Short mmCIF file of C-alpha atoms in Angstrom, two decimals:
data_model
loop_
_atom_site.label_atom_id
_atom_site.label_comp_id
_atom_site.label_asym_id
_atom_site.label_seq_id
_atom_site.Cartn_x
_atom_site.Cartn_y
_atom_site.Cartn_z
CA UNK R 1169 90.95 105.55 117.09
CA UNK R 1170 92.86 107.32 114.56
CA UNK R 1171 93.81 105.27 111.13
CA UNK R 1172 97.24 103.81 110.36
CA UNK R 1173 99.06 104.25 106.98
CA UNK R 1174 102.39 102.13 107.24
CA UNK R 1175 104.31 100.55 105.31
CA UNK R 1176 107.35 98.49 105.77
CA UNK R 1177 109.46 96.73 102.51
CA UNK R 1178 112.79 94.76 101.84
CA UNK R 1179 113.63 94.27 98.54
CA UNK R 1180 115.34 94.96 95.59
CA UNK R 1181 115.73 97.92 93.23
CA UNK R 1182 114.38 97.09 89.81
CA UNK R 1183 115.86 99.64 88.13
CA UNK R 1184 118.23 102.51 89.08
CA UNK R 1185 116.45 105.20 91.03
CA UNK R 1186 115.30 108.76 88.55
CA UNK R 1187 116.05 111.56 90.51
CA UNK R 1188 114.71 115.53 89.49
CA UNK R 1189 115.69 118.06 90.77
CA UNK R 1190 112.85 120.79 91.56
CA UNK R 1191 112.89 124.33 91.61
CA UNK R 1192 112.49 124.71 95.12
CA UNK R 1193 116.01 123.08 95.85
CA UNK R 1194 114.11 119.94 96.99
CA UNK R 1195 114.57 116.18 95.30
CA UNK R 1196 112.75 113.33 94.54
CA UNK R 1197 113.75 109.78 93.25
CA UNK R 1198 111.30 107.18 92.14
CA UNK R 1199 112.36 103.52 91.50
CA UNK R 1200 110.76 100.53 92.34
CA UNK R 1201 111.21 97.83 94.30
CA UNK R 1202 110.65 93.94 94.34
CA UNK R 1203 109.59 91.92 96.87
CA UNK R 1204 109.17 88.16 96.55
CA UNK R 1205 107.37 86.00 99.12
CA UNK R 1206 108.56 82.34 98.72
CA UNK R 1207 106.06 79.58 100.13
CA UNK R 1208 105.23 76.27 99.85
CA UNK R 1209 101.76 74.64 97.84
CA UNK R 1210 99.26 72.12 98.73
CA UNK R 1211 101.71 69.83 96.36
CA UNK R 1212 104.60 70.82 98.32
CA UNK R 1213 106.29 72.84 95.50
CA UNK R 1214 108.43 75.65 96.39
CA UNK R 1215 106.90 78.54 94.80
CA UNK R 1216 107.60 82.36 95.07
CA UNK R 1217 105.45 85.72 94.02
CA UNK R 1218 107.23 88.22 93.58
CA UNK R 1219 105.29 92.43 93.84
CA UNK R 1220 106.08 95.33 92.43
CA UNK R 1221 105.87 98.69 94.61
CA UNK R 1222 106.54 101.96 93.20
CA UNK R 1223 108.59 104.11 95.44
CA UNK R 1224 109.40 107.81 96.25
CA UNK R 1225 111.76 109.66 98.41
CA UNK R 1226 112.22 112.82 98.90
CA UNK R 1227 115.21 115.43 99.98
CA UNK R 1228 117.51 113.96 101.72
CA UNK R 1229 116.29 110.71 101.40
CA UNK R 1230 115.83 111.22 97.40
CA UNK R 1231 119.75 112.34 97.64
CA UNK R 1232 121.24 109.33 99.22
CA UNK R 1233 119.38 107.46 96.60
CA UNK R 1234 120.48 109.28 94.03
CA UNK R 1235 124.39 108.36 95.35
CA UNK R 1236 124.38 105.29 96.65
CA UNK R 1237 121.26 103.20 95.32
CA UNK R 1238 121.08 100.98 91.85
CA UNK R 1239 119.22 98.30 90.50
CA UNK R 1240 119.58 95.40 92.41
CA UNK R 1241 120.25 97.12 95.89
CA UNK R 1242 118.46 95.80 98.20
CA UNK R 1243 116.87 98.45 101.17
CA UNK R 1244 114.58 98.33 103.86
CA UNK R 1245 111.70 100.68 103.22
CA UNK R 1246 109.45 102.55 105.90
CA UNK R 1247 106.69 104.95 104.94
CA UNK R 1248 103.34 105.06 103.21
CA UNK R 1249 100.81 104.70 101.02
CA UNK R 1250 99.75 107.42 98.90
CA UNK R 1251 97.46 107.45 95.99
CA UNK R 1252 97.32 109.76 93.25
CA UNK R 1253 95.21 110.24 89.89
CA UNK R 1254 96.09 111.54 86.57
CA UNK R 1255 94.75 111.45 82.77
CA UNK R 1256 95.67 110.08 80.40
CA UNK R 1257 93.73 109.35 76.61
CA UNK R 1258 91.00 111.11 78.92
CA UNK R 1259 90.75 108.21 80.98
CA UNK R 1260 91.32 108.89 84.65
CA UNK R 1261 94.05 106.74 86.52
CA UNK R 1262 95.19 105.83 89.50
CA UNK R 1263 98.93 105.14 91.40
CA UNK R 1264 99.73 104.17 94.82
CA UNK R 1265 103.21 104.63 95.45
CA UNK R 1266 105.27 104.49 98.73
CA UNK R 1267 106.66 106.84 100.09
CA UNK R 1268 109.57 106.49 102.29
CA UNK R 1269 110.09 108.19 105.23
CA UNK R 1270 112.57 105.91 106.69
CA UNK R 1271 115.40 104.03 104.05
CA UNK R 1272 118.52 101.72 105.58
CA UNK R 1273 120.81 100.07 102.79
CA UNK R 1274 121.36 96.59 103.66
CA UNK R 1275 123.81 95.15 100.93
CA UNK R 1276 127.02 93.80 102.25
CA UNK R 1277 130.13 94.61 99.94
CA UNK R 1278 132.11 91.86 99.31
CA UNK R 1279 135.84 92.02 101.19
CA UNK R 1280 138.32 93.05 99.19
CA UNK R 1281 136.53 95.03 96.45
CA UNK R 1282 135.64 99.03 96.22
CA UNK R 1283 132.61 99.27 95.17
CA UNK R 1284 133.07 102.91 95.29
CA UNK R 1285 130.86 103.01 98.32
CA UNK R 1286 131.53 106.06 100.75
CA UNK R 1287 129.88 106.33 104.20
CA UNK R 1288 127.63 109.14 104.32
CA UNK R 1289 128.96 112.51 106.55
CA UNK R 1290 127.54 113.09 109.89
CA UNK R 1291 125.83 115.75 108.03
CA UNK R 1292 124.07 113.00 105.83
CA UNK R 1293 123.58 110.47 108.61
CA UNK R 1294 120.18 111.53 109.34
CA UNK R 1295 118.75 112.29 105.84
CA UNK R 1296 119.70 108.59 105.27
CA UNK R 1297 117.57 107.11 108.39
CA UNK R 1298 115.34 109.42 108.84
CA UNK R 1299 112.70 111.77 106.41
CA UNK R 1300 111.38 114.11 109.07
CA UNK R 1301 112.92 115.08 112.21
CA UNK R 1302 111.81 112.61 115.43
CA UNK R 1303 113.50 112.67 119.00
CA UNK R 1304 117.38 111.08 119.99
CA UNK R 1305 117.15 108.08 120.41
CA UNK R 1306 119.40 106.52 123.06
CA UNK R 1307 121.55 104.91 120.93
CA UNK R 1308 122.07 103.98 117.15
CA UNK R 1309 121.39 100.78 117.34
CA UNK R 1310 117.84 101.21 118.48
CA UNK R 1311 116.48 100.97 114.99
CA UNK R 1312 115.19 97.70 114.49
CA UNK R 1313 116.47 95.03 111.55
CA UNK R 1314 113.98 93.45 109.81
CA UNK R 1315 115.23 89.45 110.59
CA UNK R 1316 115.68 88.10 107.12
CA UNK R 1317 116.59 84.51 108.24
CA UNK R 1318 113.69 82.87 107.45
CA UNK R 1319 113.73 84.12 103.73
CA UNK R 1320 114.58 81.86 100.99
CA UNK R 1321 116.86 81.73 98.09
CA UNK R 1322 116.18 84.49 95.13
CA UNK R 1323 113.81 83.97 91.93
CA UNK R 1324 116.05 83.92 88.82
CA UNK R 1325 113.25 86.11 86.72
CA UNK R 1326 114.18 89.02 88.61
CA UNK R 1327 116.74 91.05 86.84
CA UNK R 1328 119.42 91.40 89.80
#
């Protein structure tokens, strides 16, 4: 059987996405994003962890970003793991960052205000679901929504 990398993440932004531009014409943003797990203890004491994950996008996906994300959005995140090493004080190091194949926004603006928010072109439409090119779906609505019901309230050390 062949291994799985896969990923899947709803959180929020920790801090507003930095996008470069290469020379190749292509992008890539890097933010990260919190995820806090809220459970109960043996003393029945609400309690929540809350992860860091350090994510990438790239192209299209890395563009959206760059135009529509901040700190504090909160996204779903499909994609995977990746690990990379680098030196530094001549001591090798490690990262594992995500990255995202698949990003949906899932903020809700508030009626009545602008948050200067404009729906992407059909041009951008699949850059924003989608990383790499799959087959039609039938319809839009076939990709799923993570149900968020059973989530609790936020943890006030987060900065959003």
């Amino acid at each position: 059987m062949a291994g799985v990398n896969k990923v899947i993440l709803v959180g929020h932004l920790g801090r507003d996405p930095e996008v470069r531009h290469l020379e190749g014409g292509a992008s890539v943003a890097s933010f990260s994003l919190a995820t806090t797990e809220n459970y109960t203890d043996r003393d029945g004491n609400k309690q929540s962890q809350t992860e860091w994950h350090n994510v990438v996008m790239w192209r299209g996906l890395a563009t959206i970003a760059e135009r529509y994300l901040k700190k504090g959005s909160k996204i779903y995140v499909e994609g995977k793991l990746s690990t990379r090493s680098y030196e530094k004080d001549g001591i090798t190091r490690y990262t594992t960052d995500v990255v995202a194949r698949e990003m949906q926004m899932l903020d809700n603006r508030p009626e009545g205000q602008d948050s200067g928010y404009v729906p992407p072109t059909a041009a951008d439409a699949p850059a924003a679901v989608n990383a790499t090119p799959s087959a039609p779906s039938a319809s839009p609505a076939a990709t799923p929504t993570p149900d968020l019901s059973s989530t609790e309230g936020g943890n006030d050390d987060l900065p959003f």
